Coordinates of N, CA, C and O in Angstrom, one line a residue:
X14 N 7.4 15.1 -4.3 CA 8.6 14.4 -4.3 C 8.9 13.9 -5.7 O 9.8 13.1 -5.9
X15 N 8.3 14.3 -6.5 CA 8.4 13.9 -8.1 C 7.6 12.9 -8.4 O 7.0 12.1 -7.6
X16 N 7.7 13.0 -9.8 CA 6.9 11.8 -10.5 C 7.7 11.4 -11.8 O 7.4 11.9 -12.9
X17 N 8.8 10.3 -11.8 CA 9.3 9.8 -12.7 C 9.4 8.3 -13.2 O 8.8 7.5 -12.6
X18 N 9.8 8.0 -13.9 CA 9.8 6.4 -14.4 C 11.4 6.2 -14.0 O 12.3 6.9 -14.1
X19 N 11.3 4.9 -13.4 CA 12.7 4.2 -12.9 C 13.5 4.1 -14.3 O 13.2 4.8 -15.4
X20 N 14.5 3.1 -14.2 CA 15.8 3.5 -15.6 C 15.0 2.6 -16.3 O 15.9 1.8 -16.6
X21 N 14.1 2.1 -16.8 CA 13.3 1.5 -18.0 C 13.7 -0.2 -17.7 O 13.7 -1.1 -18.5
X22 N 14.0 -0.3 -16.4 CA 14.3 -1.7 -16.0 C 13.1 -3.0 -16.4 O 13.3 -4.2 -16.7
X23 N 11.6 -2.3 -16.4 CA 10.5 -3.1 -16.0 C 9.6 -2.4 -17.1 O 10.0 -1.3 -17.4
X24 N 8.5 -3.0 -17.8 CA 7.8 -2.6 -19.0 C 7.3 -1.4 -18.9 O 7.2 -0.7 -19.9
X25 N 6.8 -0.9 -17.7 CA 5.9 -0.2 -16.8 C 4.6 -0.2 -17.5 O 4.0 0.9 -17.6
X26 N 4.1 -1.3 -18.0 CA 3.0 -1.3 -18.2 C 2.2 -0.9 -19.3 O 1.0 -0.9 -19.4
X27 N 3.3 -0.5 -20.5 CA 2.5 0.8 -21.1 C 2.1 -0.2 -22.6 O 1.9 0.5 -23.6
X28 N 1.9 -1.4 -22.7 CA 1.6 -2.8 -23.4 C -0.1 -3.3 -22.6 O -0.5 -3.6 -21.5
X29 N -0.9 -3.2 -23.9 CA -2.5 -4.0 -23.1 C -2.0 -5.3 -22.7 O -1.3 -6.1 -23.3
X30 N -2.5 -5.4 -21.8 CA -2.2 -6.6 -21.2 C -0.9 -7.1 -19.7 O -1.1 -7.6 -18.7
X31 N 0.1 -6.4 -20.4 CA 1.3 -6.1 -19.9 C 0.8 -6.7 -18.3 O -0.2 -6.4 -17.8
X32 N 1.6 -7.5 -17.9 CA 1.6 -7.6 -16.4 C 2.2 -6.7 -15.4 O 3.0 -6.0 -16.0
X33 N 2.2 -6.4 -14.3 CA 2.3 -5.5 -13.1 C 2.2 -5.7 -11.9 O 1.3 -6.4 -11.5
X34 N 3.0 -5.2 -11.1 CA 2.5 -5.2 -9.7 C 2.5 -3.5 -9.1 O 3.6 -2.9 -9.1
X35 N 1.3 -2.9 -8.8 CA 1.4 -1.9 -8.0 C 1.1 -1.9 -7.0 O 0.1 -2.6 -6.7
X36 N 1.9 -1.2 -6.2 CA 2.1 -0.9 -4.7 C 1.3 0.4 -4.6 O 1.5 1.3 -5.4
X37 N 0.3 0.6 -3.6 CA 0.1 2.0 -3.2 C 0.0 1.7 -1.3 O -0.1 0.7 -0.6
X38 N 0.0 2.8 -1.2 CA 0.1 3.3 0.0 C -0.2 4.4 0.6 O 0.0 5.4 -0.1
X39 N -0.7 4.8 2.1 CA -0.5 5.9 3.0 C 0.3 5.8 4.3 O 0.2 4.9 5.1
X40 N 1.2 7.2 4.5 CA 1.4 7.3 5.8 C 1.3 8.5 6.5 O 1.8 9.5 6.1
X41 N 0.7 8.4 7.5 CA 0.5 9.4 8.3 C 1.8 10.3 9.5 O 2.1 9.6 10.4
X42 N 2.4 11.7 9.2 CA 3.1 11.8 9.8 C 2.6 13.1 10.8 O 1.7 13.9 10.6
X43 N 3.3 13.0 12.0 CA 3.0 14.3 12.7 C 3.6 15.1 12.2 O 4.5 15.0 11.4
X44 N 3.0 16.4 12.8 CA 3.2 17.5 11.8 C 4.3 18.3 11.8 O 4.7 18.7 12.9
X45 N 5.1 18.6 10.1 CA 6.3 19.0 10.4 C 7.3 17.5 9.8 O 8.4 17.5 9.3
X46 N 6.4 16.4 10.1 CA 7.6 15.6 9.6 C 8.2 14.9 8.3 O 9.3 14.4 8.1
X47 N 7.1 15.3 7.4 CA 7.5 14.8 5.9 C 8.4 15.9 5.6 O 9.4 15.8 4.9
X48 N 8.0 17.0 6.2 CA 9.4 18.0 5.2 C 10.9 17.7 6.0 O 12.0 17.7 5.4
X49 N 10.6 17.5 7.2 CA 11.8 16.9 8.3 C 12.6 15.8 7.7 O 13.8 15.7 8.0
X50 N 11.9 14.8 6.9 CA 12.6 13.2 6.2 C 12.5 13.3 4.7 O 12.7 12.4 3.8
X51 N 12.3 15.0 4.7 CA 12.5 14.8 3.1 C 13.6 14.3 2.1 O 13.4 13.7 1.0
X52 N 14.5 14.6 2.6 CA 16.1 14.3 2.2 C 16.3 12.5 2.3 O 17.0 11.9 1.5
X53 N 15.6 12.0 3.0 CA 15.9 10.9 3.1 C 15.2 9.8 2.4 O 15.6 8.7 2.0
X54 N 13.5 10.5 2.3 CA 12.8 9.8 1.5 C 13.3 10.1 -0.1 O 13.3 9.2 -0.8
X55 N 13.8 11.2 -0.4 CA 14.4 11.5 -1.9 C 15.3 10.6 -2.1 O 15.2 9.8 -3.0
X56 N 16.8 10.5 -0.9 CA 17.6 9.7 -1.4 C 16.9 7.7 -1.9 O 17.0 6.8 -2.8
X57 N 16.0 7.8 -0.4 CA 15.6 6.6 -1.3 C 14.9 6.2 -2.9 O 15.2 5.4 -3.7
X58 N 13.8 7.3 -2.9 CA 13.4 7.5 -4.2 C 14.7 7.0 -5.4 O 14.7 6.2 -6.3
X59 N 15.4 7.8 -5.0 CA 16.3 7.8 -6.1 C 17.2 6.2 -6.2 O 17.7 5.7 -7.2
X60 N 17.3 5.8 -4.9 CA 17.7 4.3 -5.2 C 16.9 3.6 -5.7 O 17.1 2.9 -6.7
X61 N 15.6 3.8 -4.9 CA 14.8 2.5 -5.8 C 14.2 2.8 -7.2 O 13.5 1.9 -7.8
X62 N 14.5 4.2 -7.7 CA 13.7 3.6 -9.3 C 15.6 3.5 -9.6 O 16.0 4.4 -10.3
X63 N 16.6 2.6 -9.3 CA 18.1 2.4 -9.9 C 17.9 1.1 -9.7 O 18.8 0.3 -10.1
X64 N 16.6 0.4 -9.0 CA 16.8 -1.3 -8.8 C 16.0 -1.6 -10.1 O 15.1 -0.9 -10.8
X65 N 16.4 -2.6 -10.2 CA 16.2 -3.8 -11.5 C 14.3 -4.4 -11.5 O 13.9 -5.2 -10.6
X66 N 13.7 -4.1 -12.3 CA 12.2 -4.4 -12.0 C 11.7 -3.1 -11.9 O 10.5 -3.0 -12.2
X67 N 12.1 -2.4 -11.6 CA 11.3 -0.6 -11.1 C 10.4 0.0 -12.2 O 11.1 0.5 -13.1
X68 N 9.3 0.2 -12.4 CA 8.6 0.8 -13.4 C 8.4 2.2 -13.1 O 8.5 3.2 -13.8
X69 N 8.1 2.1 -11.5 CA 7.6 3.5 -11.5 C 7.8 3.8 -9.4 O 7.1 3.1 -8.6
X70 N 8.6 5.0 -8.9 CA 8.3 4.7 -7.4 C 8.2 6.5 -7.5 O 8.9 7.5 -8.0
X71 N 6.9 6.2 -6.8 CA 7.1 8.1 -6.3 C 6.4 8.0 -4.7 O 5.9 6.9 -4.3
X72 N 6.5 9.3 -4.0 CA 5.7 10.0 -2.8 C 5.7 11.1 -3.4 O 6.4 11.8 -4.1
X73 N 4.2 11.1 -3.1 CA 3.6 12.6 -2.9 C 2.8 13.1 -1.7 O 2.0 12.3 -1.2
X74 N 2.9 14.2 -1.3 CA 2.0 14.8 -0.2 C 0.9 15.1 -0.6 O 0.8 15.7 -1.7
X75 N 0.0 14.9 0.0 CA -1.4 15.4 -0.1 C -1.8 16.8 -0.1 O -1.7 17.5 0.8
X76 N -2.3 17.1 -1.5 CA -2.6 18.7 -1.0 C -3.4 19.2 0.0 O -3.1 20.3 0.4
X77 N -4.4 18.5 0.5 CA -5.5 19.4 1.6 C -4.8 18.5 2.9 O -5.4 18.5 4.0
X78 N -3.8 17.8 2.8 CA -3.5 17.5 4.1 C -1.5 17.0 4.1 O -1.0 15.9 3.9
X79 N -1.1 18.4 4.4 CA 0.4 18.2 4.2 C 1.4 17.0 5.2 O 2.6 16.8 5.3
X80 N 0.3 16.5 5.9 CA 1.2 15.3 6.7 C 0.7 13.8 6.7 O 0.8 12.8 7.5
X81 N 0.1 14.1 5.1 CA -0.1 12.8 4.6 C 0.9 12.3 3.6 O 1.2 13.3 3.0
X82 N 1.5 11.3 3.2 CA 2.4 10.7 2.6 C 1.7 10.0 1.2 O 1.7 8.8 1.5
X83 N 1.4 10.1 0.3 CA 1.1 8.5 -0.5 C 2.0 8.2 -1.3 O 2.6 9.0 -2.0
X84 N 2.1 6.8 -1.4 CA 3.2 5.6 -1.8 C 2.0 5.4 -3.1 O 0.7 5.5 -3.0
X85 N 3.1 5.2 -4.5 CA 2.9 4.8 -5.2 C 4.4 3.9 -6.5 O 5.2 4.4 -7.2
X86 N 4.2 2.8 -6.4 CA 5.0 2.0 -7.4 C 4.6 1.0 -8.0 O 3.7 0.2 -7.6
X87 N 5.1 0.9 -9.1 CA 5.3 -0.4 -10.3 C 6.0 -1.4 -10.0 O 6.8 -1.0 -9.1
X88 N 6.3 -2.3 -10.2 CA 7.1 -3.3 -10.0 C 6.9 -4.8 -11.2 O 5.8 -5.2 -11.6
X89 N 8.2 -5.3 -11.7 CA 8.0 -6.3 -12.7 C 7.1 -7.7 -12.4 O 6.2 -8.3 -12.9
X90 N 7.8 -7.6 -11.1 CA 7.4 -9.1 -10.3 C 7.7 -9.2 -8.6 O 8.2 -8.3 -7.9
X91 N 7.3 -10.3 -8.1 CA 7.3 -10.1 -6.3 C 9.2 -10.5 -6.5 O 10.0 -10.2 -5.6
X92 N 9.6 -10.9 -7.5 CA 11.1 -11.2 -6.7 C 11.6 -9.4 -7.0 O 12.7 -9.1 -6.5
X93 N 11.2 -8.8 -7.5 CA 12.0 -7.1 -7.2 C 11.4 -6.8 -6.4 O 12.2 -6.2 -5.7
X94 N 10.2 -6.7 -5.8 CA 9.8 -6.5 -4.8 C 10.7 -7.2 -3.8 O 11.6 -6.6 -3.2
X95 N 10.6 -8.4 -3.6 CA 11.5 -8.8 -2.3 C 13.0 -8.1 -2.3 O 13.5 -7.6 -1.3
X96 N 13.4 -8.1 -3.4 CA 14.6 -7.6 -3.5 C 15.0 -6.0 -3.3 O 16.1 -5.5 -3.2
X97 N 13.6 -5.4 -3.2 CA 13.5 -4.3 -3.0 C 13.7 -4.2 -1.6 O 14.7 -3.6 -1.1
X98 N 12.7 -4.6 -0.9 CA 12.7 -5.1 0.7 C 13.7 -5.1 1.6 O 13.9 -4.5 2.7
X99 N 14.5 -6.0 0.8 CA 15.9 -6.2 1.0 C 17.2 -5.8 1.3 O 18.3 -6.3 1.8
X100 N 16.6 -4.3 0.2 CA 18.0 -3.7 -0.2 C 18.6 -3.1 1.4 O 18.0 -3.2 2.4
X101 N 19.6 -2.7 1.3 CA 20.3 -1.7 2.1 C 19.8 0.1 2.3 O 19.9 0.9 3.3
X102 N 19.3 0.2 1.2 CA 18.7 1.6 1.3 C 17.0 1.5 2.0 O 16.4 2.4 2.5
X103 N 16.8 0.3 2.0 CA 15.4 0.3 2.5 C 15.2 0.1 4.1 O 14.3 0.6 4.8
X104 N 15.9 -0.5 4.3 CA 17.0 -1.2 6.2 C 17.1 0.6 6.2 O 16.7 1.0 7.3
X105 N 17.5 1.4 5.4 CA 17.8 2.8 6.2 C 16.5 3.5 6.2 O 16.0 3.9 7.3
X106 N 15.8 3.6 4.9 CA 14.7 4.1 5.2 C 13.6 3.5 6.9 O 13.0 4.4 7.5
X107 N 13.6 2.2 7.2 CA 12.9 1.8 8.5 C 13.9 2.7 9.6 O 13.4 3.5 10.3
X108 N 14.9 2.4 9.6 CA 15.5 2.9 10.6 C 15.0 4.5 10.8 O 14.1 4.7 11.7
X109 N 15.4 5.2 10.3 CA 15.2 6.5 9.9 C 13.3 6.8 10.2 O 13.0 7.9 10.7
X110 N 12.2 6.0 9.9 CA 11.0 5.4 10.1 C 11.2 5.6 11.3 O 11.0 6.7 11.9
X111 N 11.7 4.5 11.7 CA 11.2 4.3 13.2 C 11.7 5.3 14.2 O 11.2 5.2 15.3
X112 N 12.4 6.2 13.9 CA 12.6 7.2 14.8 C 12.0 8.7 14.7 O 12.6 9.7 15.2
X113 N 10.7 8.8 13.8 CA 10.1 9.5 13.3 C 8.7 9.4 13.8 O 8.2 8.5 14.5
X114 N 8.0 10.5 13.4 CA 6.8 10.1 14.5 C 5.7 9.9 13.3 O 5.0 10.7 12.6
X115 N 5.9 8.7 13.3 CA 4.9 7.9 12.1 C 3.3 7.8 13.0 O 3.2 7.3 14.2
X116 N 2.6 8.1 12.5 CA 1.2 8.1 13.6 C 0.5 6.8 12.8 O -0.1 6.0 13.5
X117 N 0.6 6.4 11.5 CA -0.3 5.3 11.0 C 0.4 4.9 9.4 O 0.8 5.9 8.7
X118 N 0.6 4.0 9.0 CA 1.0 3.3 7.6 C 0.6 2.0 6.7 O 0.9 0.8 6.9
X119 N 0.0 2.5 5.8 CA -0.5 1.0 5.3 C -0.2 1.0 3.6 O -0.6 1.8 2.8
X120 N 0.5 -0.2 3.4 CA 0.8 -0.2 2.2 C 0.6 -1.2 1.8 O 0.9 -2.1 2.6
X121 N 0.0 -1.7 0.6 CA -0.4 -2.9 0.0 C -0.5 -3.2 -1.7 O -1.0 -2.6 -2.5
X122 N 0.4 -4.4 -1.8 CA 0.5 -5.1 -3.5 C -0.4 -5.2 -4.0 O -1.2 -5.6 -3.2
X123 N -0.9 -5.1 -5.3 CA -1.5 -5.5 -6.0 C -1.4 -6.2 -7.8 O -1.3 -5.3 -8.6
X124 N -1.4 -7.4 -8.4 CA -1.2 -7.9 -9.1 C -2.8 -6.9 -10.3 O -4.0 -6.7 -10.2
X125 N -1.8 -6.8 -11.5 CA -2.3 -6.1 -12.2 C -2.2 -6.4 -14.0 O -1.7 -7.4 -14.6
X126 N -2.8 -5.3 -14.7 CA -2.4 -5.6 -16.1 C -2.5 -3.9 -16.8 O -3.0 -3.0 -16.1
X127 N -1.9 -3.7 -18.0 CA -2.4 -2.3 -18.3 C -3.6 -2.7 -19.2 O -3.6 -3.8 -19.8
X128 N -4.8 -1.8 -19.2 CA -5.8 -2.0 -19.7 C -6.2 -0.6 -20.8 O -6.5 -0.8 -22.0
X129 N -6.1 0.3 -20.4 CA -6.1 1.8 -21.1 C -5.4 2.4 -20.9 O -4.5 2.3 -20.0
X130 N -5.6 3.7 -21.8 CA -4.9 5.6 -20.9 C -6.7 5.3 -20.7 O -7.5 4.4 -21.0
X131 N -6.7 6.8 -19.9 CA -7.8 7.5 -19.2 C -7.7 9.0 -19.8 O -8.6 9.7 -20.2
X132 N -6.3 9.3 -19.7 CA -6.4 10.8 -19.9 C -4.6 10.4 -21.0 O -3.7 9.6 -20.9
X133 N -5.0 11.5 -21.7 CA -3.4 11.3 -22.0 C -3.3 10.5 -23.5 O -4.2 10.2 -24.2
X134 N -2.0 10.3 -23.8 CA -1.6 9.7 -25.1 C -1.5 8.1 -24.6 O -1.6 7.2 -25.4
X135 N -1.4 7.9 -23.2 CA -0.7 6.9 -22.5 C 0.0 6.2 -22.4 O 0.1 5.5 -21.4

């Protein structure tokens, strides 16, 4: 589902030290259904790296298991996060959720800092 940086709203980290909030996550879908909500998980993608705080929001599917989901984002602080929560595009993504055959989901914040690259120029 790509891998991009939101409109440069939020540091994304790329400063030692730099503060952060990353979000990761999994969701489990029956099978058939991540390509079924593709269109809708994109449109959201594409709103939320347009909100204010956004460093970084992608999904990707798992390669050895194509009805796995993982959630990964950046965020400035918990108020873009709430505000994320909040939005109107996100009320659609649940909706759209809940009528989906979600088998399991867990997503969880984490307060952070940048510390290195690993691989890369970083």
């Amino acid at each position: 589902m790509g891998m991009a940086n939101c409109q440069g709203k939020a540091n994304g980290g790329d400063e030692r030290g730099s503060f952060m909030i990353i979000v990761t996550g999994q969701a489990r879908f029956g099978q058939g259904e991540i390509e079924r909500l593709k269109s809708a998980l994109k449109m959201n993608i594409q709103a939320s790296r347009a909100e204010a705080g956004c460093a970084r929001y992608d999904y990707s599917v798992d390669i050895s298991d194509p009805d796995l989901l993982h959630i990964s984002e950046e965020w400035s602080d918990e108020e873009a996060i709430a505000d994320h929560m909040a939005s109107p595009h996100m009320a659609q993504l649940m909706t759209t959720l809940g009528d989906a055959r979600l088998e399991s989901i867990s997503v969880n914040a984490y307060e952070a800092h940048f510390l290195k690259p690993l691989l890369g120029s970083g």
